[in-house]
XYZ file of C-alpha atoms in Angstrom:
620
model
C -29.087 -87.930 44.051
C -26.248 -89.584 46.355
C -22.381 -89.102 45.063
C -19.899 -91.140 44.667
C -16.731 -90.431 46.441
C -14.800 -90.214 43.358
C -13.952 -87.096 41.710
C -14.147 -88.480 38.130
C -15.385 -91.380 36.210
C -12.534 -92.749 35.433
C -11.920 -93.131 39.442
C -15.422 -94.881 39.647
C -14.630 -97.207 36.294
C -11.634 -98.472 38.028
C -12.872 -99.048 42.122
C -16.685 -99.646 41.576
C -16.458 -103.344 43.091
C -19.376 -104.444 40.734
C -16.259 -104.953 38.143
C -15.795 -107.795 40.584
C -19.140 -109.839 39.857
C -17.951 -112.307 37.580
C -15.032 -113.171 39.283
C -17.244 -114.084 42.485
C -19.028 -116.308 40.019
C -15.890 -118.246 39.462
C -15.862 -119.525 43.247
C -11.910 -119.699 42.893
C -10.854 -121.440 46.691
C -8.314 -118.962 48.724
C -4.724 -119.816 48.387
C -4.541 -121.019 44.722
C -2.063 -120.093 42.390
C -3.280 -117.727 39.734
C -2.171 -116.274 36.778
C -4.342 -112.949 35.393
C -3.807 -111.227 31.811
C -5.523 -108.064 32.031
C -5.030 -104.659 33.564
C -8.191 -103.998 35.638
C -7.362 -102.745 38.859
C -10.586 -103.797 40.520
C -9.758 -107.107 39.130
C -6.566 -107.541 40.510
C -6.868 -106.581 44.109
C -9.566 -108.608 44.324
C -7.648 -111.539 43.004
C -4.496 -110.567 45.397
C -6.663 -111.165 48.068
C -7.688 -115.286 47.274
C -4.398 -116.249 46.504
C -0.500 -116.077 44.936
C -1.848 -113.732 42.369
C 0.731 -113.356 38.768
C -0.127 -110.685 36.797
C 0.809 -110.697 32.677
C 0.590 -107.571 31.220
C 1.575 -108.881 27.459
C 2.418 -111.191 24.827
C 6.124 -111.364 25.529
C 5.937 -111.858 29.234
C 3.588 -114.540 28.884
C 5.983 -116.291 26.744
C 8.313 -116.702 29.469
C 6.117 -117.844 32.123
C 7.044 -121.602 33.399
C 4.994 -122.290 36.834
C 1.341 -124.056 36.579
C -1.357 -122.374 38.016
C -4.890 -123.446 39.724
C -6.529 -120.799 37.953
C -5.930 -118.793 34.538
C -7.816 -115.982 34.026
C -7.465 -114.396 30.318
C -9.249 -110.737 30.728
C -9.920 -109.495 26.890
C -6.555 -110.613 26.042
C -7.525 -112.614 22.932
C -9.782 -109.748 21.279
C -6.659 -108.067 20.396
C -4.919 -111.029 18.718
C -5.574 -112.474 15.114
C -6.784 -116.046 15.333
C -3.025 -118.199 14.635
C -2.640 -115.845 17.589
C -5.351 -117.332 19.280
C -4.870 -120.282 18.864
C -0.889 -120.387 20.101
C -1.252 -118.378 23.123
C -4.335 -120.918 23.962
C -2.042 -123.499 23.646
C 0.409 -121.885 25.550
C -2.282 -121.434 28.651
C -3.203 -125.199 28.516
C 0.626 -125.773 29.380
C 0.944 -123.897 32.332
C -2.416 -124.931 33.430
C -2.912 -127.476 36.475
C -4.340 -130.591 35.284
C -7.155 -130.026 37.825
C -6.576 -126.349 37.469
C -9.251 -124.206 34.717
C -8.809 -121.258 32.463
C -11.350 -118.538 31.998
C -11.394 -116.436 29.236
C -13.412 -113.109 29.283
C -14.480 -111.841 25.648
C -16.292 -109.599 24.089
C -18.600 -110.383 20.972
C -18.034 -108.918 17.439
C -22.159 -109.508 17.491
C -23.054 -108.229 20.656
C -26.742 -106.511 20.725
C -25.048 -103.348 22.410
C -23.223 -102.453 19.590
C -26.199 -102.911 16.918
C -28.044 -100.349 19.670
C -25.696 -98.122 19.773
C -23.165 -98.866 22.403
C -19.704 -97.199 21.730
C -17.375 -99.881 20.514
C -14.420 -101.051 22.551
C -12.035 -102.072 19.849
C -13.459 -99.779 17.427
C -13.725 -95.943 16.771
C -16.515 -96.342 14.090
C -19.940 -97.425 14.454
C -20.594 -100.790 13.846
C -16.694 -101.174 12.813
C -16.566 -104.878 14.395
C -18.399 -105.548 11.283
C -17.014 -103.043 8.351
C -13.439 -103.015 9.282
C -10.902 -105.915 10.584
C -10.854 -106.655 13.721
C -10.002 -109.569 15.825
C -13.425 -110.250 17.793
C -15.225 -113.538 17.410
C -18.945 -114.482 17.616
C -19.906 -117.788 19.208
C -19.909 -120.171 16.383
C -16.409 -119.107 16.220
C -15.209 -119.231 19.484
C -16.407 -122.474 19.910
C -15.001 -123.552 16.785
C -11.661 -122.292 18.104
C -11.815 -124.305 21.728
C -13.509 -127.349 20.210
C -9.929 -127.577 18.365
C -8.279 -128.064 21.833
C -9.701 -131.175 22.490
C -10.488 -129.763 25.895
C -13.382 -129.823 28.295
C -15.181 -126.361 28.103
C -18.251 -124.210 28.764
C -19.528 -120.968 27.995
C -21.268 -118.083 30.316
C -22.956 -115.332 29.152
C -22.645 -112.649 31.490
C -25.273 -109.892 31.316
C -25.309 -106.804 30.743
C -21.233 -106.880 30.055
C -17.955 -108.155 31.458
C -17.359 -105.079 33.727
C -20.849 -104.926 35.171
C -21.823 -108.577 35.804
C -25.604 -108.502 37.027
C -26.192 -112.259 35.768
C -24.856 -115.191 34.028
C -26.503 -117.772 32.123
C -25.493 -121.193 30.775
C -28.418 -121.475 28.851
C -31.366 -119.358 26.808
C -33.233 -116.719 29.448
C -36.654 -117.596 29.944
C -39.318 -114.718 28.779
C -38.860 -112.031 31.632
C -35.425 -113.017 32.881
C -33.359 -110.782 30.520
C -34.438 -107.294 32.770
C -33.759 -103.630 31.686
C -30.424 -103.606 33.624
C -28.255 -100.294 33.922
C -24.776 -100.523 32.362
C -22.188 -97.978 32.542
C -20.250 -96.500 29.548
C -17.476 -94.010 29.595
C -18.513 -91.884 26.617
C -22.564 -90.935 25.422
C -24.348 -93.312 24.356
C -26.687 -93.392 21.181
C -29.672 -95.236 21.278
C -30.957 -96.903 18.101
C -33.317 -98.909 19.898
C -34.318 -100.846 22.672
C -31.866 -103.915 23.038
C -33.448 -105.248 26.160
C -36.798 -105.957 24.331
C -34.253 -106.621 21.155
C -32.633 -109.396 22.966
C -35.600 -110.657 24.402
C -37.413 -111.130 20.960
C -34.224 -112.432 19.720
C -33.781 -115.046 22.894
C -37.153 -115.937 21.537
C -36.110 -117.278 18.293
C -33.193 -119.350 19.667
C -29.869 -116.718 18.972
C -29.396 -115.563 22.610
C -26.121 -116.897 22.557
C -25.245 -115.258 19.072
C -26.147 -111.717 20.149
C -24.913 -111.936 23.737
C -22.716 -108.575 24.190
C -19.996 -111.058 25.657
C -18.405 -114.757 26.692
C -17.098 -115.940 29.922
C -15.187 -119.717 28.581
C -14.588 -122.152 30.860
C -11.693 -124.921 29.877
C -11.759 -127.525 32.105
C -13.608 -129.797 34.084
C -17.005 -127.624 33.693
C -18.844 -126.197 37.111
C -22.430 -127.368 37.547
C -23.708 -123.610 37.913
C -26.735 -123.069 35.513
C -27.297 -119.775 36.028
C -26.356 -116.955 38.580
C -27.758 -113.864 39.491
C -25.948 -110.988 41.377
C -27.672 -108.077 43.804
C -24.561 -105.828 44.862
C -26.122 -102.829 43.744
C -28.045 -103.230 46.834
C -27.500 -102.724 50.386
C -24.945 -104.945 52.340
C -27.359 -106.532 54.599
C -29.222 -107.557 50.917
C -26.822 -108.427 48.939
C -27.174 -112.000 47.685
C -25.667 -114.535 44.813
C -28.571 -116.018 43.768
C -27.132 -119.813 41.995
C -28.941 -122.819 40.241
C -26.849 -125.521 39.998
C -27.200 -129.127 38.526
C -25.978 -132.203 40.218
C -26.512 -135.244 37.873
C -30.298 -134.860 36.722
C -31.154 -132.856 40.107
C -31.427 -129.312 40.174
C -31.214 -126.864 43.503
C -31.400 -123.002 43.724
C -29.241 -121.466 46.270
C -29.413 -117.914 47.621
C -26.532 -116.825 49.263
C -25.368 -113.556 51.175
C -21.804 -111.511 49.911
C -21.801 -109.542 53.632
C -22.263 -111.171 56.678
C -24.608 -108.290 57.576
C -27.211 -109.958 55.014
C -27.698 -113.283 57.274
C -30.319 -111.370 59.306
C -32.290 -111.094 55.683
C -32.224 -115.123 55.459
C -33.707 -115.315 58.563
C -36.157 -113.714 57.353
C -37.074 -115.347 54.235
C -36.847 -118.352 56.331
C -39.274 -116.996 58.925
C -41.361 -116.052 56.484
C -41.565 -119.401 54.491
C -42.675 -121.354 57.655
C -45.687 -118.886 58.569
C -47.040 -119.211 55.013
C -47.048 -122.802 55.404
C -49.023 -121.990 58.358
C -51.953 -119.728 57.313
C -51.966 -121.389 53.948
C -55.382 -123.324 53.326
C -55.242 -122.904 49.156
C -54.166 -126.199 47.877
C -54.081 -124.369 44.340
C -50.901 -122.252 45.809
C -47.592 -122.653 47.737
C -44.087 -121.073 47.943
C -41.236 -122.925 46.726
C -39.682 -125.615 49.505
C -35.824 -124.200 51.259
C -34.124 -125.711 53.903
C -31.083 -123.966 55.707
C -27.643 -125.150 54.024
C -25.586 -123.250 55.717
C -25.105 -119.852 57.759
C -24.973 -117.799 55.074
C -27.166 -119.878 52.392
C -30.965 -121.082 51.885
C -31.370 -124.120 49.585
C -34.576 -123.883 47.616
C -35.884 -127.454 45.229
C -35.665 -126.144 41.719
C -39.380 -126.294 40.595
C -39.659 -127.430 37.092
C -42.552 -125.569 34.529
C -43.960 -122.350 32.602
C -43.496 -119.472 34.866
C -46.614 -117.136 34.701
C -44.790 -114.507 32.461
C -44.286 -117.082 29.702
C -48.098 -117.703 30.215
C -48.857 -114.240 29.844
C -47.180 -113.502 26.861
C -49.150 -116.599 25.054
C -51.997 -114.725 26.416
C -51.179 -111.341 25.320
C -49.921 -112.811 21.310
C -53.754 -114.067 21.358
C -55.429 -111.117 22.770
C -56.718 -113.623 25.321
C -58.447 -110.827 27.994
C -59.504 -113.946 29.782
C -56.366 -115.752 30.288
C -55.075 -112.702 31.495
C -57.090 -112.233 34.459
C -57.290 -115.557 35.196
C -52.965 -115.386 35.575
C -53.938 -112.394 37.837
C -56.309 -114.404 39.889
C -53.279 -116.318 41.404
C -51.182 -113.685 42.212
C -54.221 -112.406 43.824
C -54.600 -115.290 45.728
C -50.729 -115.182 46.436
C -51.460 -112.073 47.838
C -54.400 -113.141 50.004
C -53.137 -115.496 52.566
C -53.046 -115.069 56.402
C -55.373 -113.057 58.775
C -56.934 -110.047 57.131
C -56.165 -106.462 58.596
C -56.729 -102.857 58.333
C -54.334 -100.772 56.070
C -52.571 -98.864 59.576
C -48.644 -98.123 58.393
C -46.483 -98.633 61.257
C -43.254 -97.001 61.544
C -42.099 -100.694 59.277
C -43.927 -99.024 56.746
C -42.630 -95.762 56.392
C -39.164 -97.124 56.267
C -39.533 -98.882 53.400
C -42.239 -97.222 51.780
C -41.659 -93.235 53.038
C -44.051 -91.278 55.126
C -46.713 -89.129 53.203
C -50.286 -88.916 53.057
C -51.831 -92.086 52.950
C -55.496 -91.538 53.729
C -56.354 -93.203 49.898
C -55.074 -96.188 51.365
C -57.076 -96.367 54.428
C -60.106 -98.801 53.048
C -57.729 -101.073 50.966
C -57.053 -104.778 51.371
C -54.418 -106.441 53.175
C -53.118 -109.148 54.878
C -50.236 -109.823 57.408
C -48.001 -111.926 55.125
C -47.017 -109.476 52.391
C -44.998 -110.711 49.878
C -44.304 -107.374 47.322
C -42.664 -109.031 44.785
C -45.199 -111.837 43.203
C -44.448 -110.844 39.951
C -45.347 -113.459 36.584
C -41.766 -114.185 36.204
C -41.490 -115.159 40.505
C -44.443 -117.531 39.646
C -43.932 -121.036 38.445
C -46.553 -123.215 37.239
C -46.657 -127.526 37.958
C -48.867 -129.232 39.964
C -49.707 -126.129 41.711
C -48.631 -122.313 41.325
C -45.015 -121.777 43.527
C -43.843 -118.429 44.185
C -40.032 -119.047 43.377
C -38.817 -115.479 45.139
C -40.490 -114.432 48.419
C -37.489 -112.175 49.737
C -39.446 -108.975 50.013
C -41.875 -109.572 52.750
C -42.516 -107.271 55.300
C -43.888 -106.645 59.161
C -46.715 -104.435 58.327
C -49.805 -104.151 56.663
C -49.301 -103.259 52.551
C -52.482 -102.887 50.428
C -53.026 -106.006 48.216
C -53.845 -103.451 45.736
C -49.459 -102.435 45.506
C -48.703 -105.690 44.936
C -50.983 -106.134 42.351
C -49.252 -102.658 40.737
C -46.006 -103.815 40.864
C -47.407 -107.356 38.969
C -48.545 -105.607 36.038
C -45.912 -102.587 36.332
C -42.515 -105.306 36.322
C -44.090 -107.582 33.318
C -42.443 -107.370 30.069
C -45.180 -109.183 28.227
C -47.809 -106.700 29.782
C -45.904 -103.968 28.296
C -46.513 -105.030 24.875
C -50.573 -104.683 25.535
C -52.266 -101.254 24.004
C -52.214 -98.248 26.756
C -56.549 -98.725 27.236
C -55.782 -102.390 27.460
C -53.267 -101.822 30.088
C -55.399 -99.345 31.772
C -58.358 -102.012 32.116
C -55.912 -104.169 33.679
C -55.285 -101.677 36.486
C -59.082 -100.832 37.105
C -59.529 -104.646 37.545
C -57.365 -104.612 40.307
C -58.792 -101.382 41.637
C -55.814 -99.337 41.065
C -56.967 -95.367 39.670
C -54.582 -92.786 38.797
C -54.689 -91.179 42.077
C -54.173 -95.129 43.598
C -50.773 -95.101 40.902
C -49.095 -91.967 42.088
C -49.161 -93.147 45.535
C -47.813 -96.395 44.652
C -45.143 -95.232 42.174
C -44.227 -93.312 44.840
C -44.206 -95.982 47.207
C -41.895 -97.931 44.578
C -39.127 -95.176 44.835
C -39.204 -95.110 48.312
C -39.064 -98.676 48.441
C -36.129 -98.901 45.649
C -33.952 -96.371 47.797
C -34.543 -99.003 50.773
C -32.998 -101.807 49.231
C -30.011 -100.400 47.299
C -27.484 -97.954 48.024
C -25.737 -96.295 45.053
C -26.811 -97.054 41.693
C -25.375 -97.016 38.522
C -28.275 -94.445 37.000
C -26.766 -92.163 39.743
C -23.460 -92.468 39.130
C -24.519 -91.898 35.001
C -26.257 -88.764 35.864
C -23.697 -87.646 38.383
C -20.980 -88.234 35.533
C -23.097 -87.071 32.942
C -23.549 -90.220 30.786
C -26.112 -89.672 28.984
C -28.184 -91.462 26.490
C -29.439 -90.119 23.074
C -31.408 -90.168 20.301
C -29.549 -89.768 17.199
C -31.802 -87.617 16.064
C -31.163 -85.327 19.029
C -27.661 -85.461 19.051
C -26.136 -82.421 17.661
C -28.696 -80.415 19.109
C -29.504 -81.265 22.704
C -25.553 -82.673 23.617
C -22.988 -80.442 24.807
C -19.775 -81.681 25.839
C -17.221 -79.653 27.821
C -13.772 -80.182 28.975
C -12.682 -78.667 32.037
C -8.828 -78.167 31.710
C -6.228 -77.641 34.657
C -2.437 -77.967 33.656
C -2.144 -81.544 32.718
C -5.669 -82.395 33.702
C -8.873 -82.663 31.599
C -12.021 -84.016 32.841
C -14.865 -84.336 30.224
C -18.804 -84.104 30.229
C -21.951 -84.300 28.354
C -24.975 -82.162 29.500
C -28.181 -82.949 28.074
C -30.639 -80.003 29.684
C -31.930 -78.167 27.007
C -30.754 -74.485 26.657
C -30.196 -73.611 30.446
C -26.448 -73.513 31.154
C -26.469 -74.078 35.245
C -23.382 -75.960 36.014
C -20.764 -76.582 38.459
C -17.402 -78.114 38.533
C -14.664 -79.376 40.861
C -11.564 -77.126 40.567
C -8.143 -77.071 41.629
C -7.309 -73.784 43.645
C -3.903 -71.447 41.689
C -4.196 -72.994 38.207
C -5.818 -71.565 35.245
C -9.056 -73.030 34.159
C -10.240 -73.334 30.329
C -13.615 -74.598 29.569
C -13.944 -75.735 25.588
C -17.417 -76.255 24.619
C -17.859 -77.990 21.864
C -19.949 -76.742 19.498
C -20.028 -73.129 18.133
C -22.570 -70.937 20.196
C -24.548 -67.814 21.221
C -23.949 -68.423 24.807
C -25.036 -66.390 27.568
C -23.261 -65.953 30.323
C -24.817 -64.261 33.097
C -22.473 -65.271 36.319
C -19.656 -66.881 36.631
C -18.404 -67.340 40.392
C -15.824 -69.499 42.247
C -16.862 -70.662 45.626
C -19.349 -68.282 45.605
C -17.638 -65.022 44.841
C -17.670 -63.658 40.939
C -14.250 -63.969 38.926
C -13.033 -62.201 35.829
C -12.790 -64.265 32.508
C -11.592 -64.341 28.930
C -13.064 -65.934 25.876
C -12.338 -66.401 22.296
C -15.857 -64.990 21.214
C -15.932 -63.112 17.853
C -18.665 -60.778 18.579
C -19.694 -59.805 22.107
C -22.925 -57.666 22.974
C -23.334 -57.384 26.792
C -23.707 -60.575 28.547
C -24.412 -62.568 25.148
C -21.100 -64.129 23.488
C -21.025 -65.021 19.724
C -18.460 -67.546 19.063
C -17.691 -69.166 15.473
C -15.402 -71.677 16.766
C -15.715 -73.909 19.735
C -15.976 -71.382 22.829
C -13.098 -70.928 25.295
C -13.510 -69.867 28.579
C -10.956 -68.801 30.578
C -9.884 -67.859 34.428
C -6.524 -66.805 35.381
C -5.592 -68.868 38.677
C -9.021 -69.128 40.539
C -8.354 -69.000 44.221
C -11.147 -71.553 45.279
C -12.453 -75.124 44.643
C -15.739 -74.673 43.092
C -16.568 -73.276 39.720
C -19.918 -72.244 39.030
C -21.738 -71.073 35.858
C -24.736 -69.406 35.047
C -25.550 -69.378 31.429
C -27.953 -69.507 28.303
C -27.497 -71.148 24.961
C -29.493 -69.245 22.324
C -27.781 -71.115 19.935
C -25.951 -74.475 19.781
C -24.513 -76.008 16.716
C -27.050 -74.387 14.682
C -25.737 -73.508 10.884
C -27.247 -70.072 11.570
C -24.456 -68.558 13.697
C -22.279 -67.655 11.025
C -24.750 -65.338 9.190
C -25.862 -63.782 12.393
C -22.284 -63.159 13.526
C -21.922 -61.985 10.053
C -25.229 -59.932 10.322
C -24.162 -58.822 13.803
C -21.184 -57.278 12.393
C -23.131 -55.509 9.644
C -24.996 -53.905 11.859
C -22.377 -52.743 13.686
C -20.696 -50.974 10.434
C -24.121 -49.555 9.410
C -24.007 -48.410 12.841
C -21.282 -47.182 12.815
C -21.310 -45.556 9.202
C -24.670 -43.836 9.997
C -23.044 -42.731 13.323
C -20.290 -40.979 11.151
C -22.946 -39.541 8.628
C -24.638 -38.485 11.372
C -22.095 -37.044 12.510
C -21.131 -34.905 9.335
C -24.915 -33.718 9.082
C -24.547 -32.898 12.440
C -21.060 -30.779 11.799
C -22.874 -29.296 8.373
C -25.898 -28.273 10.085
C -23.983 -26.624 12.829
C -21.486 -24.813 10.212
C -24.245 -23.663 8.717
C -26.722 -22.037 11.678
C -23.174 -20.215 12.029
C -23.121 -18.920 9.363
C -26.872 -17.777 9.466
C -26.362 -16.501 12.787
C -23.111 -14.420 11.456
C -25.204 -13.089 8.858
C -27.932 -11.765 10.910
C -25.374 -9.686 13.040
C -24.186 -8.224 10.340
């Protein structure tokens, strides 16, 4: 797993430059005067760097703001307000707003999916208290009851997954497939009540996208002509890309452009790559989507209007239509089957992307020299002809047709919904056996380390974030504090009764560790860099290396003279009812014990007095 170079979350939560996302969205032009309410750090030295950045930190020092500003950015400062609020301190934004200048206003939604799911509340200690208790979120309907009073110009974004992780931002309803399983990051555990990916999709379905969105980006102003963006900054610098469809009049135009410079190299690629499928192409059925160079650092691509094949899949799959099915796989199959024909021979391409290991399964499979990896339904448009939308991923070496195919039916969402033997058909029509899957999984991992760098599900396990079932909460979490002084760092294990932890110290201060939970904990080493260390605990009962404690246990080390604290340990028990009566047991034992020690030890003292005596009779 690769580390951050943080030492706790709340380091990460407040430098991880993804925070940035939506503000890239907002295109704001360098030297503009702007005006930011909000406290996010990220935030603000980005912001510092485009322009003459003024930061508002409240209500009373934005009341005595005069200047006009080119841009206005309003980071969660109206969820904290009640609506007459609202409603002045909106007022009070339009006046020191540039008449060609816009405000932005980032929300979150007293609806949002991620709360109904499970989601830890931000303004709200209780579950589901945006909805039982008063609080000063708004849904949709009533934020745009609340701006339609302005009289203003305005338009809403709906960033996705949430305001601090921006991965995309739509305008309007996703199509079927768009709305992907993407990580978030939360500072606490997280419940999970259910699955609000496929949630939201099935609720995008019936029109209320926009209702159940976990959040708002409002525009007031003359309104941008983006449609939709999509951001890649989990990845590598040299793939990083803004992905943008835009509306001009009735035209539309996708544009793909790279954050680093490093990531121009990539669009010479997808350009390269365009022009020799052109080339080898002979299937008048098929085509990839027409670009042309706009700039350095951007690829134009026509906006191609239709179903793409995930929408067509799903119909299929609601219908049970086996037929339709294959026939949808047909194209990407012949997608996948254009220029010369080669032998499967990895090259040292290939083992970059993919990782080297034994491919000798691989070595009668089909491929071709223009492999395009990612022709999944949702890449795949239909009009006069089928367009692959996204060819970025195409590579200089021979790749089985047989992988692509596997990611196809691995990446749909509609596939998913199809029985397990249905599902497995699927992959035997394509060739693909269990051995054929491992390989390719793997190959997926490999390839998924290639493109990004750190990702969020790293920095979640490294920070242990964990997700839960509620029905295996009280059992399975444990959550520790490590505390130093003023300092106290918390986390949540979730790996079953094995205790095998360690923990960043600082060297001359005493540590405590509070579990809690009440516990039979074993503790079989405890070391700091390496070397064993005395400790105390607040354990009622102790019987060797097994503690018994009836309150939340309490570990503690007098001054450790190191940096890393490791742990060894067992939980027999964890938040299990039961302790008390063993403890209580325990202790029982231990007076039997040690009554019948002192019984024993009278019989003993009587039988002795008497042999004495029998022995002093006998001399006599």
């Amino acid at each position: 797993m690769k580390k951050t170079k943080y030492r706790t979350f709340d380091e990460v939560y407040e430098n991880y430059e993804g925070r940035n996302n939506i503000l890239i969205a907002l295109s704001i032009k360098k030297g503009s005067n702007i005006l930011y309410l909000g406290n996010n750090k990220a935030h603000i030295r980005f912001l510092s760097n485009l322009g003459n950045l003024c930061i508002c930190n409240g209500i009373d020092q934005l009341t005595s703001i005069t200047e006009s500003f080119d841009t206005i950015i309003a980071d969660r400062f109206f969820d904290s307000i009640v609506w007459n609020q609202k409603i002045d301190f909106l007022l009070k934004l339009l006046t020191l707003k540039k008449e060609s200048g816009h405000i932005y206003i980032f929300a979150n939604n007293k609806l949002a999916i991620r709360y109904f799911s499970g989601t830890r509340e931000e303004e709200s200690s209780l579950p589901y208290g945006n909805l039982v208790v008063s609080n000063h979120l708004l849904s949709f309907r009533e934020w745009e009851r609340l701006i339609k009073s302005t009289g203003e110009e305005f338009k809403f974004y709906f960033p996705y997954p949430d305001l601090d992780f921006t991965n995309t931002i739509y305008t309007n309803d996703p199509k079927l497939g768009q709305i992907q399983s993407v990580e978030t990051l939360f500072k606490d555990y997280r419940l999970m009540m259910f699955n609000d990916v496929q949630a939201l999709n099935e609720i995008n379905k019936s029109g209320y996208f926009k209702d159940f969105s976990n959040c708002f980006l409002i525009e007031i102003g003359s309104p941008s002509n983006v449609e939709m963006i999509k951001f890649s900054l989990e990845r590598k610098p040299e793939f990083q890309m803004m992905t943008s469809i835009l509306k001009n009049g009735t035209e539309r135009s996708v544009e793909k452009k790279c954050i680093c410079n490093a990531g121009i190299k990539h669009l010479d690629k997808i350009e390269e790559y365009y022009h020799r499928f052109n080339k080898y192409n002979q299937n008048l059925n098929i085509a990839y989507c027409p670009l042309k160079r706009k700039s350095q650092d951007t690829l134009e691509f026509k906006y191609i209007t239709g179903e793409n094949l995930e929408e067509k899949i799903e119909l299929a799959v609601m219908k049970r239509d086996r037929s339709k099915i294959e026939s949808y796989l047909k194209i990407i199959d012949e997608l996948a089957s254009v220029g010369e024909r080669s032998p499967f021979k990895p090259n040292q391409r290939f083992y970059d992307v993919f990782g080297k290991r034994n491919y000798s399964l691989l070595e009668n499979q089909e491929c071709y020299d223009i492999a395009n990896i990612d022709l999944i339904f949702g890449n795949v448009i239909c009009n006069n002809k089928y367009y692959a939308i996204d060819y970025e991923w195409v590579f200089d070496c021979t790749i089985p047709k047989s992988y692509i195919l596997f990611r196809t039916l691995l990446h749909s969402y509609a596939l998913s919904k199809l029985e397990p033997s249905d599902l497995e058909a699927l992959y035997e029509l394509c060739g693909i056996n269990e051995q054929l899957k491992d390989i390719f999984m793997e190959m997926e991992y490999s390839f998924q380390d290639y493109v990004s760098h750190l990702k969020i599900s790293d920095i979640q396990k490294e920070y242990h974030l964990l997700k839960l079932f509620p029905y295996d909460l009280e059992q399975r979490i444990r959550k520790i504090e490590l505390i130093q002084g003023e300092d106290k760092h918390t986390y949540y294990f979730d790996n079953g009764p094995s205790f095998n932890e360690t923990f960043d110290i600082v060297p001359g201060i005493d540590v405590k560790l509070l579990i809690h939970g009440k516990s039979i904990l074993g503790i079989h080493q405890l070391t700091v860099d390496g070397k064993a260390v005395s400790f105390t605990t607040n354990a009622d009962l102790i019987d060797g290396n097994n503690y018994y404690f009836l309150n939340d246990p309490e570990i503690c080390i007098c001054a450790p003279a190191g940096n890393q604290l490791d742990i060894d340990g067992y939980f027999y028990l964890f938040n299990d009812g039961n302790i008390d009566r063993i403890v209580e047991l325990m202790n029982l034992i231990g007076e039997l014990a040690g009554q019948n020690h002192a019984l024993q030890k009278h019989l003993d003292s009587l039988l002795s007095h008497r042999i004495v005596r029998l022995l002093d009779r006998k001399k006599k």
